[in-house]
Coordinates of C-alpha atoms in Angstrom, one line a residue:
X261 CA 2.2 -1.9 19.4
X262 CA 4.3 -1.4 16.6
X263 CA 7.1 -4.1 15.2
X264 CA 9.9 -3.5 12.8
X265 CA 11.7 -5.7 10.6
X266 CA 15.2 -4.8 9.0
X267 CA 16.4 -6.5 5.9
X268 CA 18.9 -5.3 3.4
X269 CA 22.0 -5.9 5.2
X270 CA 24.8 -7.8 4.1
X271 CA 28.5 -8.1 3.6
X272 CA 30.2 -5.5 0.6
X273 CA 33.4 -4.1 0.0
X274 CA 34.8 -0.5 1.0
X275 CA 33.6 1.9 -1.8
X276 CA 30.8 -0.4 -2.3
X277 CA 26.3 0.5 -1.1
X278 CA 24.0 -0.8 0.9
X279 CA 20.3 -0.4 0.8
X280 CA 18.5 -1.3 4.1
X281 CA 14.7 -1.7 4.5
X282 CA 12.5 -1.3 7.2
X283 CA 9.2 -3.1 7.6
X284 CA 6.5 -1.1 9.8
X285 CA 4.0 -2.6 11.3
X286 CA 0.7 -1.8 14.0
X287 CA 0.3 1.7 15.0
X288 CA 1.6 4.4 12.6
X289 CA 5.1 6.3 13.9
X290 CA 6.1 10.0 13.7
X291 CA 9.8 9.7 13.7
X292 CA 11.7 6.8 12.4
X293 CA 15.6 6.4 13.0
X294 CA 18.2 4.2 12.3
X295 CA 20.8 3.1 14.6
X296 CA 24.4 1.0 14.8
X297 CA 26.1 -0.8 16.9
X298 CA 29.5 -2.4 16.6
X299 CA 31.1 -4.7 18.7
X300 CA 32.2 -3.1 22.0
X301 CA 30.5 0.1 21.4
X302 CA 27.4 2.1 22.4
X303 CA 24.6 2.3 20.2
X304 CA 25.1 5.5 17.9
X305 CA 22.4 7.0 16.2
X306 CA 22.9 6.9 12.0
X307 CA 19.5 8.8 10.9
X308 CA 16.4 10.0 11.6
X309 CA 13.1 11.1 9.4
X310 CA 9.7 12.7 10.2
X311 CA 6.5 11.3 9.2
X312 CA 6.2 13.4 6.3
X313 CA 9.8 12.9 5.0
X314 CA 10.5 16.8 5.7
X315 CA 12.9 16.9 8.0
X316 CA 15.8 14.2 7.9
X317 CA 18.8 14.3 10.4
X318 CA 22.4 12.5 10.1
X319 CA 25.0 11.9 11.9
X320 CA 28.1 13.9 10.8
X321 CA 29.7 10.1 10.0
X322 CA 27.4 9.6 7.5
X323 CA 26.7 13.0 6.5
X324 CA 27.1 12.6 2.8
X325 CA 27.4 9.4 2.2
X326 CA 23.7 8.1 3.7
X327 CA 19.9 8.8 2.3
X328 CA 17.4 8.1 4.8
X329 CA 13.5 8.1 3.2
X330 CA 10.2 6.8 4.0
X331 CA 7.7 5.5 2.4
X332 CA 4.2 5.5 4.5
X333 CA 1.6 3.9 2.0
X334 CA 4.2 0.7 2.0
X335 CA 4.9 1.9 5.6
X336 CA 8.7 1.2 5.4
X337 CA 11.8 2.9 6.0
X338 CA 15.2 3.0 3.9
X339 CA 18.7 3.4 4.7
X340 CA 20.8 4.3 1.5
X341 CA 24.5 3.6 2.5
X342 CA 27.0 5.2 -0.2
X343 CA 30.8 4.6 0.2
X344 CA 30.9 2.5 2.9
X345 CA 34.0 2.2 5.0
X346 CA 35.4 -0.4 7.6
X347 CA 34.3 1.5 10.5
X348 CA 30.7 1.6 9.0
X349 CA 30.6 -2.1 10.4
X350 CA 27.8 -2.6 12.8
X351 CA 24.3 -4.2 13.5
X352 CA 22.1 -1.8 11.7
X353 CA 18.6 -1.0 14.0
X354 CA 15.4 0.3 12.8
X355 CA 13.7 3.0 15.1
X356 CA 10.2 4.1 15.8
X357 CA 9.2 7.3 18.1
X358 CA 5.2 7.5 18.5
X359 CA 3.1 10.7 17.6
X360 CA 3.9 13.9 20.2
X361 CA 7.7 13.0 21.2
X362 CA 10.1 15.5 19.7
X363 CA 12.6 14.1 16.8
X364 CA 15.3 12.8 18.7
X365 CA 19.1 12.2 17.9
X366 CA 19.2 9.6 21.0
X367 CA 17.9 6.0 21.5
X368 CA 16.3 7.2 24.7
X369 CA 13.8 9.0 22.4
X370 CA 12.3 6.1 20.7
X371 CA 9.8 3.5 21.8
X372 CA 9.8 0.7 19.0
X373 CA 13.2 -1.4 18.0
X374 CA 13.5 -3.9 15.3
X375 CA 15.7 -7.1 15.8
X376 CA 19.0 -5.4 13.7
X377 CA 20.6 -6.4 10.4
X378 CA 23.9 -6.8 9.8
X379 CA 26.4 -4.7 8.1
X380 CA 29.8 -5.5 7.0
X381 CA 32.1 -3.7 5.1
X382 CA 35.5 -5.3 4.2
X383 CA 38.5 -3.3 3.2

């Protein structure tokens, strides 16, 4: 089993940053993602890393304004948010895929879900 903790999130103004954390724990994960959901919407996927950090994948939303990075020996994930906006506004999840399932851009591809953190951005 693996469980995942967010932290981090928090109400700041347009313009302003964000820096969520991650908290891995029980079996060791080969992709981690992070995920958001506002109200009335699907789940969207924000960003996704590889074990060794190597490979990262965004969202074109995000794409320039969000560092995603790992840290294994603390085992926890980040989620640097840069000039945030309104519509960045969501419950931020943490993401874990298990060893032998191809980096995925979808929920559907990832077996371990924290509980979310809230993110709001006021304008």
């Amino acid at each position: 089993q693996v469980q995942l903790v967010e932290s981090g999130g928090g109400l700041v103004q347009a313009g302003g940053s964000l820096k969520l954390s991650c908290a891995v724990s029980g079996r060791s994960t080969y992709t981690m993602g992070w995920f958001r959901q506002a109200p009335g919407k699907e789940r969207e996927f924000v960003a996704a890393i590889t074990w060794s950090g190597g490979n990262t994948y965004y969202a074109d939303s995000v794409k320039g304004r969000v560092t995603i990075s790992r840290d294994n020996a603390k085992n926890t994930v980040y989620l640097q948010m840069n000039s945030l906006k309104p519509e960045d506004t969501a419950v931020y999840y943490c993401a874990g895929a298990l060893w032998g399932r191809r980096t995925s851009v979808t929920s559907r591809g990832y077996d371990y879900w924290g509980q979310g953190t809230q993110v709001t951005v006021s304008s």
